[in-house]
Short mmCIF file of N, CA and C in Angstrom, two decimals:
data_model
loop_
_atom_site.label_atom_id
_atom_site.label_comp_id
_atom_site.label_asym_id
_atom_site.label_seq_id
_atom_site.Cartn_x
_atom_site.Cartn_y
_atom_site.Cartn_z
N UNK A 630 49.96 -17.24 53.70
CA UNK A 630 51.19 -17.59 53.04
C UNK A 630 52.03 -16.34 52.78
N UNK A 631 53.25 -16.40 53.11
CA UNK A 631 54.15 -15.20 52.77
C UNK A 631 54.80 -15.47 51.39
N UNK A 632 54.93 -14.33 50.66
CA UNK A 632 55.59 -14.37 49.39
C UNK A 632 56.79 -13.52 49.45
N UNK A 633 57.85 -14.09 48.85
CA UNK A 633 59.18 -13.36 48.75
C UNK A 633 59.53 -13.14 47.32
N UNK A 634 60.62 -12.30 47.08
CA UNK A 634 61.07 -12.03 45.80
C UNK A 634 62.57 -12.14 45.78
N UNK A 635 63.12 -12.80 44.64
CA UNK A 635 64.55 -12.86 44.42
C UNK A 635 64.97 -11.63 43.64
N UNK A 636 65.92 -10.93 44.08
CA UNK A 636 66.41 -9.79 43.42
C UNK A 636 67.80 -9.98 42.94
N UNK A 637 68.02 -10.61 41.84
CA UNK A 637 69.35 -10.90 41.22
C UNK A 637 69.29 -10.27 39.83
N UNK A 638 69.99 -9.25 39.69
CA UNK A 638 70.02 -8.59 38.28
C UNK A 638 71.43 -7.94 38.14
N UNK A 639 72.35 -8.69 37.40
CA UNK A 639 73.65 -8.13 37.29
C UNK A 639 73.78 -6.90 36.47
N UNK A 640 72.74 -6.51 35.79
CA UNK A 640 72.70 -5.28 34.98
C UNK A 640 72.40 -4.07 35.78
N UNK A 641 72.02 -4.22 37.01
CA UNK A 641 71.70 -3.09 37.96
C UNK A 641 72.77 -2.92 38.97
N UNK A 642 73.04 -1.68 39.34
CA UNK A 642 73.98 -1.39 40.37
C UNK A 642 73.38 -1.67 41.75
N UNK A 643 74.07 -1.75 42.82
CA UNK A 643 73.54 -2.09 44.08
C UNK A 643 72.50 -1.15 44.58
N UNK A 644 72.70 0.12 44.31
CA UNK A 644 71.66 1.20 44.84
C UNK A 644 70.36 1.00 44.09
N UNK A 645 70.40 0.63 42.82
CA UNK A 645 69.16 0.35 42.10
C UNK A 645 68.48 -0.81 42.72
N UNK A 646 69.13 -1.94 43.01
CA UNK A 646 68.52 -3.11 43.61
C UNK A 646 67.95 -2.80 44.98
N UNK A 647 68.64 -1.93 45.76
CA UNK A 647 68.11 -1.58 47.04
C UNK A 647 66.88 -0.79 46.83
N UNK A 648 66.73 0.00 45.91
CA UNK A 648 65.51 0.79 45.64
C UNK A 648 64.36 -0.25 45.31
N UNK A 649 64.69 -1.30 44.55
CA UNK A 649 63.68 -2.29 44.18
C UNK A 649 63.29 -3.07 45.44
N UNK A 650 64.30 -3.32 46.33
CA UNK A 650 63.96 -4.10 47.65
C UNK A 650 62.99 -3.20 48.39
N UNK A 651 63.21 -1.90 48.53
CA UNK A 651 62.29 -1.08 49.30
C UNK A 651 60.87 -1.05 48.68
N UNK A 652 60.76 -1.02 47.34
CA UNK A 652 59.48 -1.07 46.67
C UNK A 652 58.86 -2.39 46.88
N UNK A 653 59.64 -3.47 46.80
CA UNK A 653 59.04 -4.83 47.04
C UNK A 653 58.41 -4.93 48.40
N UNK A 654 59.12 -4.49 49.43
CA UNK A 654 58.54 -4.46 50.75
C UNK A 654 57.33 -3.67 50.85
N UNK A 655 57.27 -2.51 50.27
CA UNK A 655 56.10 -1.59 50.26
C UNK A 655 54.89 -2.37 49.56
N UNK A 656 55.24 -3.08 48.53
CA UNK A 656 54.15 -3.90 47.85
C UNK A 656 53.68 -5.08 48.58
N UNK A 657 54.34 -5.41 49.66
CA UNK A 657 53.82 -6.46 50.52
C UNK A 657 54.67 -7.78 50.45
N UNK A 658 55.80 -7.81 49.72
CA UNK A 658 56.62 -8.97 49.69
C UNK A 658 57.25 -9.18 51.12
N UNK A 659 57.05 -10.37 51.60
CA UNK A 659 57.52 -10.67 52.99
C UNK A 659 59.04 -10.94 53.14
N UNK A 660 59.69 -11.33 52.04
CA UNK A 660 61.12 -11.62 52.15
C UNK A 660 61.78 -11.19 50.86
N UNK A 661 63.02 -10.94 51.00
CA UNK A 661 63.95 -10.41 49.89
C UNK A 661 65.13 -11.39 49.75
N UNK A 662 65.39 -11.95 48.58
CA UNK A 662 66.42 -12.98 48.43
C UNK A 662 67.48 -12.46 47.41
N UNK A 663 68.67 -12.95 47.67
CA UNK A 663 69.78 -12.80 46.62
C UNK A 663 70.73 -13.98 46.76
N UNK A 664 71.66 -14.09 45.86
CA UNK A 664 72.62 -15.15 45.84
C UNK A 664 73.96 -14.58 45.53
N UNK A 665 74.94 -15.47 45.30
CA UNK A 665 76.29 -15.04 45.02
C UNK A 665 76.75 -15.45 43.72
N UNK A 666 75.82 -15.60 42.77
CA UNK A 666 76.15 -16.10 41.43
C UNK A 666 76.34 -14.92 40.39
N UNK A 667 76.22 -13.70 40.85
CA UNK A 667 76.24 -12.62 39.99
C UNK A 667 77.39 -11.61 40.34
N UNK A 668 78.37 -12.13 40.94
CA UNK A 668 79.62 -11.24 41.38
C UNK A 668 79.29 -10.29 42.49
N UNK A 669 78.17 -10.46 43.19
CA UNK A 669 77.91 -9.71 44.38
C UNK A 669 77.97 -10.53 45.60
N UNK A 670 78.51 -9.97 46.64
CA UNK A 670 78.60 -10.71 47.93
C UNK A 670 77.30 -10.62 48.63
N UNK A 671 76.67 -11.74 48.88
CA UNK A 671 75.23 -11.71 49.43
C UNK A 671 74.99 -11.01 50.74
N UNK A 672 75.95 -11.10 51.66
CA UNK A 672 75.74 -10.54 53.00
C UNK A 672 75.80 -9.04 53.00
N UNK A 673 76.76 -8.49 52.23
CA UNK A 673 76.90 -7.04 52.10
C UNK A 673 75.62 -6.49 51.40
N UNK A 674 75.13 -7.19 50.36
CA UNK A 674 73.96 -6.79 49.70
C UNK A 674 72.73 -6.79 50.62
N UNK A 675 72.60 -7.79 51.37
CA UNK A 675 71.42 -7.94 52.33
C UNK A 675 71.54 -6.92 53.44
N UNK A 676 72.76 -6.61 53.95
CA UNK A 676 72.84 -5.60 54.92
C UNK A 676 72.36 -4.30 54.38
N UNK A 677 72.59 -3.89 53.12
CA UNK A 677 72.11 -2.71 52.57
C UNK A 677 70.62 -2.72 52.56
N UNK A 678 70.03 -3.83 52.06
CA UNK A 678 68.60 -3.94 51.99
C UNK A 678 67.97 -3.85 53.28
N UNK A 679 68.64 -4.52 54.34
CA UNK A 679 68.09 -4.50 55.66
C UNK A 679 68.03 -3.12 56.28
N UNK A 680 68.99 -2.34 56.00
CA UNK A 680 68.97 -1.01 56.57
C UNK A 680 68.00 -0.01 55.81
N UNK A 681 67.64 -0.41 54.56
CA UNK A 681 66.75 0.43 53.82
C UNK A 681 65.25 -0.05 54.00
N UNK A 682 65.08 -1.16 54.55
CA UNK A 682 63.71 -1.69 54.71
C UNK A 682 63.44 -1.90 56.30
N UNK A 683 62.19 -2.15 56.54
CA UNK A 683 61.82 -2.19 58.00
C UNK A 683 61.56 -3.62 58.52
N UNK A 684 60.96 -4.37 57.76
CA UNK A 684 60.48 -5.60 58.29
C UNK A 684 60.75 -6.83 57.40
N UNK A 685 60.97 -6.75 56.10
CA UNK A 685 61.17 -7.89 55.29
C UNK A 685 62.31 -8.75 55.75
N UNK A 686 62.02 -10.15 55.68
CA UNK A 686 63.08 -11.06 55.93
C UNK A 686 64.05 -11.11 54.78
N UNK A 687 65.29 -11.26 55.16
CA UNK A 687 66.36 -11.29 54.15
C UNK A 687 67.04 -12.63 54.01
N UNK A 688 67.14 -13.11 52.75
CA UNK A 688 67.65 -14.45 52.63
C UNK A 688 68.74 -14.65 51.66
N UNK A 689 69.67 -15.51 51.93
CA UNK A 689 70.71 -15.98 50.95
C UNK A 689 70.09 -17.13 50.32
N UNK A 690 69.97 -17.12 49.04
CA UNK A 690 69.42 -18.27 48.30
C UNK A 690 70.16 -18.58 47.01
N UNK A 691 71.37 -18.91 47.11
CA UNK A 691 72.02 -19.70 48.22
C UNK A 691 73.46 -19.18 48.39
N UNK A 692 73.95 -19.36 49.55
CA UNK A 692 75.31 -19.05 49.85
C UNK A 692 76.16 -20.28 49.65
N UNK A 693 76.96 -20.40 48.60
CA UNK A 693 77.68 -21.68 48.35
C UNK A 693 78.78 -21.80 49.32
N UNK A 694 78.96 -23.06 49.76
CA UNK A 694 79.95 -23.38 50.75
C UNK A 694 81.30 -23.80 50.17
N UNK A 695 81.42 -23.99 48.89
CA UNK A 695 82.63 -24.36 48.32
C UNK A 695 83.63 -23.29 48.28
N UNK A 696 83.28 -22.04 48.36
CA UNK A 696 84.25 -20.98 48.35
C UNK A 696 84.25 -20.12 49.60
N UNK A 697 83.49 -20.51 50.63
CA UNK A 697 83.48 -19.80 51.92
C UNK A 697 83.36 -20.83 52.97
N UNK A 698 84.43 -20.82 53.77
CA UNK A 698 84.50 -21.80 54.92
C UNK A 698 83.15 -21.70 55.79
N UNK A 699 82.62 -22.78 56.34
CA UNK A 699 81.43 -22.74 57.06
C UNK A 699 81.39 -21.76 58.22
N UNK A 700 82.51 -21.68 59.02
CA UNK A 700 82.53 -20.73 60.11
C UNK A 700 82.42 -19.32 59.64
N UNK A 701 83.11 -19.05 58.50
CA UNK A 701 83.05 -17.64 58.03
C UNK A 701 81.68 -17.30 57.48
N UNK A 702 80.95 -18.31 56.90
CA UNK A 702 79.58 -18.05 56.39
C UNK A 702 78.61 -17.83 57.63
N UNK A 703 78.86 -18.63 58.65
CA UNK A 703 78.01 -18.52 59.83
C UNK A 703 78.24 -17.11 60.56
N UNK A 704 79.50 -16.74 60.61
CA UNK A 704 79.77 -15.38 61.21
C UNK A 704 79.23 -14.29 60.34
N UNK A 705 79.24 -14.41 59.01
CA UNK A 705 78.54 -13.35 58.11
C UNK A 705 77.10 -13.29 58.44
N UNK A 706 76.47 -14.50 58.49
CA UNK A 706 74.97 -14.48 58.80
C UNK A 706 74.67 -13.90 60.11
N UNK A 707 75.53 -14.22 61.17
CA UNK A 707 75.22 -13.66 62.54
C UNK A 707 75.47 -12.15 62.48
N UNK A 708 76.48 -11.66 61.79
CA UNK A 708 76.75 -10.29 61.76
C UNK A 708 75.57 -9.53 61.07
N UNK A 709 75.12 -10.17 60.04
CA UNK A 709 73.95 -9.59 59.26
C UNK A 709 72.71 -9.53 60.18
N UNK A 710 72.47 -10.55 60.93
CA UNK A 710 71.30 -10.59 61.86
C UNK A 710 71.51 -9.56 62.93
N UNK A 711 72.65 -9.39 63.45
CA UNK A 711 72.92 -8.40 64.50
C UNK A 711 72.72 -6.98 63.89
N UNK A 712 73.07 -6.78 62.66
CA UNK A 712 73.03 -5.43 62.04
C UNK A 712 71.52 -5.03 61.66
N UNK A 713 70.80 -5.93 61.16
CA UNK A 713 69.43 -5.60 60.65
C UNK A 713 68.31 -6.06 61.66
N UNK A 714 68.69 -6.78 62.67
CA UNK A 714 67.63 -7.27 63.63
C UNK A 714 67.41 -8.74 63.58
N UNK A 715 67.49 -9.38 64.65
CA UNK A 715 67.29 -10.79 64.72
C UNK A 715 65.89 -11.16 64.23
N UNK A 716 65.74 -12.35 63.63
CA UNK A 716 64.48 -12.81 63.23
C UNK A 716 64.21 -12.38 61.82
N UNK A 717 65.10 -11.57 61.21
CA UNK A 717 64.88 -11.21 59.81
C UNK A 717 65.71 -12.00 58.81
N UNK A 718 66.67 -12.68 59.20
CA UNK A 718 67.68 -13.35 58.34
C UNK A 718 67.26 -14.92 58.09
N UNK A 719 67.21 -15.26 56.81
CA UNK A 719 67.07 -16.67 56.46
C UNK A 719 68.39 -17.06 55.81
N UNK A 720 69.12 -18.01 56.40
CA UNK A 720 70.48 -18.36 55.95
C UNK A 720 70.39 -19.59 55.05
N UNK A 721 70.27 -19.44 53.74
CA UNK A 721 70.22 -20.57 52.76
C UNK A 721 71.63 -20.95 52.38
N UNK A 722 72.07 -22.19 52.64
CA UNK A 722 73.40 -22.60 52.21
C UNK A 722 73.20 -23.76 51.24
N UNK A 723 74.21 -24.01 50.51
CA UNK A 723 74.25 -25.14 49.58
C UNK A 723 75.58 -25.36 48.93
N UNK A 724 75.71 -26.40 48.23
CA UNK A 724 76.98 -26.74 47.54
C UNK A 724 77.26 -25.82 46.45
N UNK A 725 76.15 -25.22 45.86
CA UNK A 725 76.47 -24.32 44.71
C UNK A 725 77.04 -25.11 43.51
N UNK A 726 77.94 -24.50 42.83
CA UNK A 726 78.60 -25.22 41.71
C UNK A 726 80.08 -25.08 41.99
N UNK A 727 80.84 -26.05 41.56
CA UNK A 727 82.30 -26.05 41.83
C UNK A 727 82.99 -24.90 41.02
N UNK A 728 84.15 -24.52 41.64
CA UNK A 728 84.97 -23.50 40.98
C UNK A 728 85.60 -24.10 39.75
N UNK A 729 85.73 -23.36 38.78
CA UNK A 729 86.38 -23.82 37.39
C UNK A 729 87.60 -22.92 37.30
N UNK A 730 88.83 -23.49 37.32
CA UNK A 730 90.00 -22.79 37.40
C UNK A 730 90.62 -22.84 35.94
N UNK A 731 90.95 -21.64 35.40
CA UNK A 731 91.64 -21.50 34.11
C UNK A 731 93.02 -21.07 34.34
N UNK A 732 94.01 -21.75 33.81
CA UNK A 732 95.41 -21.35 33.87
C UNK A 732 95.69 -20.37 32.73
N UNK A 733 96.28 -19.16 33.04
CA UNK A 733 96.55 -18.17 32.04
C UNK A 733 97.97 -18.43 31.58
N UNK A 734 98.13 -19.04 30.45
CA UNK A 734 99.49 -19.27 29.88
C UNK A 734 99.93 -18.10 29.02
N UNK A 735 99.00 -17.49 28.35
CA UNK A 735 99.39 -16.24 27.50
C UNK A 735 100.21 -16.55 26.44
N UNK A 736 101.30 -15.93 26.36
CA UNK A 736 102.22 -16.18 25.08
C UNK A 736 103.51 -16.88 25.55
N UNK A 737 103.47 -17.38 26.78
CA UNK A 737 104.71 -17.99 27.32
C UNK A 737 105.14 -19.23 26.49
N UNK A 738 104.33 -19.79 25.57
CA UNK A 738 104.72 -20.90 24.82
C UNK A 738 105.64 -20.43 23.73
N UNK A 739 105.76 -19.25 23.39
CA UNK A 739 106.60 -18.66 22.33
C UNK A 739 106.34 -19.32 20.95
N UNK A 740 105.12 -19.74 20.75
CA UNK A 740 104.76 -20.37 19.47
C UNK A 740 105.35 -21.72 19.30
N UNK A 741 105.79 -22.37 20.35
CA UNK A 741 106.42 -23.71 20.26
C UNK A 741 105.49 -24.78 20.80
N UNK A 742 105.10 -25.71 20.02
CA UNK A 742 104.19 -26.76 20.46
C UNK A 742 104.57 -27.51 21.69
N UNK A 743 105.86 -27.85 21.80
CA UNK A 743 106.53 -28.54 22.93
C UNK A 743 106.37 -27.70 24.27
N UNK A 744 106.62 -26.43 24.12
CA UNK A 744 106.39 -25.52 25.30
C UNK A 744 105.01 -25.49 25.76
N UNK A 745 104.05 -25.39 24.74
CA UNK A 745 102.66 -25.32 24.99
C UNK A 745 102.23 -26.49 25.75
N UNK A 746 102.64 -27.76 25.24
CA UNK A 746 102.27 -29.05 25.83
C UNK A 746 102.76 -29.11 27.26
N UNK A 747 104.00 -28.72 27.52
CA UNK A 747 104.55 -28.80 28.86
C UNK A 747 103.82 -27.79 29.78
N UNK A 748 103.48 -26.65 29.31
CA UNK A 748 102.70 -25.70 30.10
C UNK A 748 101.27 -26.23 30.47
N UNK A 749 100.68 -26.88 29.54
CA UNK A 749 99.39 -27.52 29.73
C UNK A 749 99.55 -28.59 30.86
N UNK A 750 100.53 -29.41 30.79
CA UNK A 750 100.78 -30.42 31.80
C UNK A 750 101.01 -29.82 33.15
N UNK A 751 101.77 -28.74 33.21
CA UNK A 751 102.08 -28.08 34.54
C UNK A 751 100.77 -27.40 35.10
N UNK A 752 99.92 -26.90 34.20
CA UNK A 752 98.65 -26.29 34.67
C UNK A 752 97.74 -27.39 35.22
N UNK A 753 97.73 -28.58 34.55
CA UNK A 753 96.94 -29.68 34.96
C UNK A 753 97.39 -30.17 36.29
N UNK A 754 98.70 -30.30 36.50
CA UNK A 754 99.34 -30.77 37.80
C UNK A 754 98.99 -29.76 38.87
N UNK A 755 98.84 -28.55 38.54
CA UNK A 755 98.54 -27.48 39.54
C UNK A 755 97.02 -27.44 39.83
N UNK A 756 96.12 -28.26 39.21
CA UNK A 756 94.75 -28.35 39.40
C UNK A 756 93.88 -27.51 38.58
N UNK A 757 94.39 -27.01 37.49
CA UNK A 757 93.62 -26.21 36.50
C UNK A 757 92.72 -27.13 35.71
N UNK A 758 91.49 -26.59 35.39
CA UNK A 758 90.51 -27.25 34.61
C UNK A 758 90.65 -27.01 33.15
N UNK A 759 91.29 -25.90 32.81
CA UNK A 759 91.45 -25.44 31.41
C UNK A 759 92.70 -24.47 31.47
N UNK A 760 93.13 -24.22 30.16
CA UNK A 760 94.24 -23.23 30.04
C UNK A 760 93.77 -22.23 28.99
N UNK A 761 94.39 -21.04 29.06
CA UNK A 761 94.13 -20.05 27.99
C UNK A 761 95.39 -19.58 27.41
N UNK A 762 95.50 -19.54 26.11
CA UNK A 762 96.63 -19.11 25.35
C UNK A 762 96.35 -17.79 24.68
N UNK A 763 97.32 -17.11 24.37
CA UNK A 763 97.24 -15.95 23.45
C UNK A 763 98.25 -16.11 22.38
N UNK A 764 98.06 -15.43 21.31
CA UNK A 764 99.02 -15.50 20.25
C UNK A 764 99.27 -14.02 19.75
N UNK A 765 100.50 -13.70 19.52
CA UNK A 765 100.85 -12.46 19.01
C UNK A 765 101.66 -12.61 17.75
N UNK A 766 101.44 -11.71 16.88
CA UNK A 766 102.30 -11.64 15.62
C UNK A 766 103.34 -10.56 15.85
N UNK A 767 104.56 -10.90 16.24
CA UNK A 767 105.60 -9.96 16.51
C UNK A 767 105.68 -8.80 15.49
N UNK A 768 105.60 -9.11 14.26
CA UNK A 768 105.81 -8.08 13.22
C UNK A 768 104.63 -7.08 13.22
N UNK A 769 103.46 -7.40 13.93
CA UNK A 769 102.42 -6.51 14.04
C UNK A 769 102.50 -5.69 15.35
N UNK A 770 102.82 -6.41 16.41
CA UNK A 770 102.67 -5.77 17.73
C UNK A 770 103.98 -5.39 18.37
N UNK A 771 105.14 -5.68 17.69
CA UNK A 771 106.43 -5.26 18.32
C UNK A 771 107.15 -4.29 17.43
N UNK A 772 107.73 -3.26 18.08
CA UNK A 772 108.49 -2.28 17.26
C UNK A 772 109.53 -2.93 16.38
N UNK A 773 109.87 -2.46 15.26
CA UNK A 773 110.78 -2.97 14.32
C UNK A 773 112.12 -3.27 14.96
N UNK A 774 112.65 -2.35 15.89
CA UNK A 774 113.98 -2.42 16.42
C UNK A 774 114.06 -3.57 17.46
N UNK A 775 112.97 -4.15 17.79
CA UNK A 775 112.93 -5.26 18.79
C UNK A 775 112.68 -6.64 18.19
N UNK A 776 112.48 -6.78 16.90
CA UNK A 776 112.11 -7.93 16.27
C UNK A 776 113.11 -9.18 16.44
N UNK A 777 114.41 -8.80 16.53
CA UNK A 777 115.41 -9.85 16.54
C UNK A 777 116.04 -9.97 17.94
N UNK A 778 115.36 -9.39 18.90
CA UNK A 778 115.92 -9.43 20.35
C UNK A 778 115.48 -10.81 20.95
N UNK A 779 116.45 -11.57 21.50
CA UNK A 779 116.10 -12.83 22.16
C UNK A 779 115.39 -12.54 23.50
N UNK A 780 114.33 -13.31 23.84
CA UNK A 780 113.70 -13.08 25.09
C UNK A 780 113.91 -14.28 25.99
N UNK A 781 114.21 -14.07 27.25
CA UNK A 781 114.41 -15.22 28.11
C UNK A 781 113.14 -15.68 28.78
N UNK A 782 112.41 -16.50 28.02
CA UNK A 782 111.23 -17.10 28.46
C UNK A 782 111.20 -18.59 28.21
N UNK A 783 110.21 -19.35 28.81
CA UNK A 783 110.36 -20.84 28.69
C UNK A 783 110.36 -21.35 27.26
#
């Protein structure tokens, strides 16, 4: 039975994870796995590991298809296999989790509830799952000479 290891650690930089991959292969792990849930692109990561190791199989576990068209994912896997040697790549795909879209409204509401509600409706119509507001206290964050200047915002 072959045993693999998943190397997903967002606290380590890529070169550190590559060193761990090399050590894992030296220790006898047959495959090295990563995913795209930690802000790293899996195929670039696996290409680095593939060039630093000799024989370990390299796997995406999992490459989500909701944010990468299938043809693009297949091309990435084929390019990885061409780069590190055919027979070393295990292409794991899956639905992953859906994208969550946050609309950044900021201070565009100008402190007016009606504006805020209209902006929430516009964000929902655009497909946002949530909105984010900010609040500023002008007397704290605006120079005194600008307190009474009208701003042309919604």
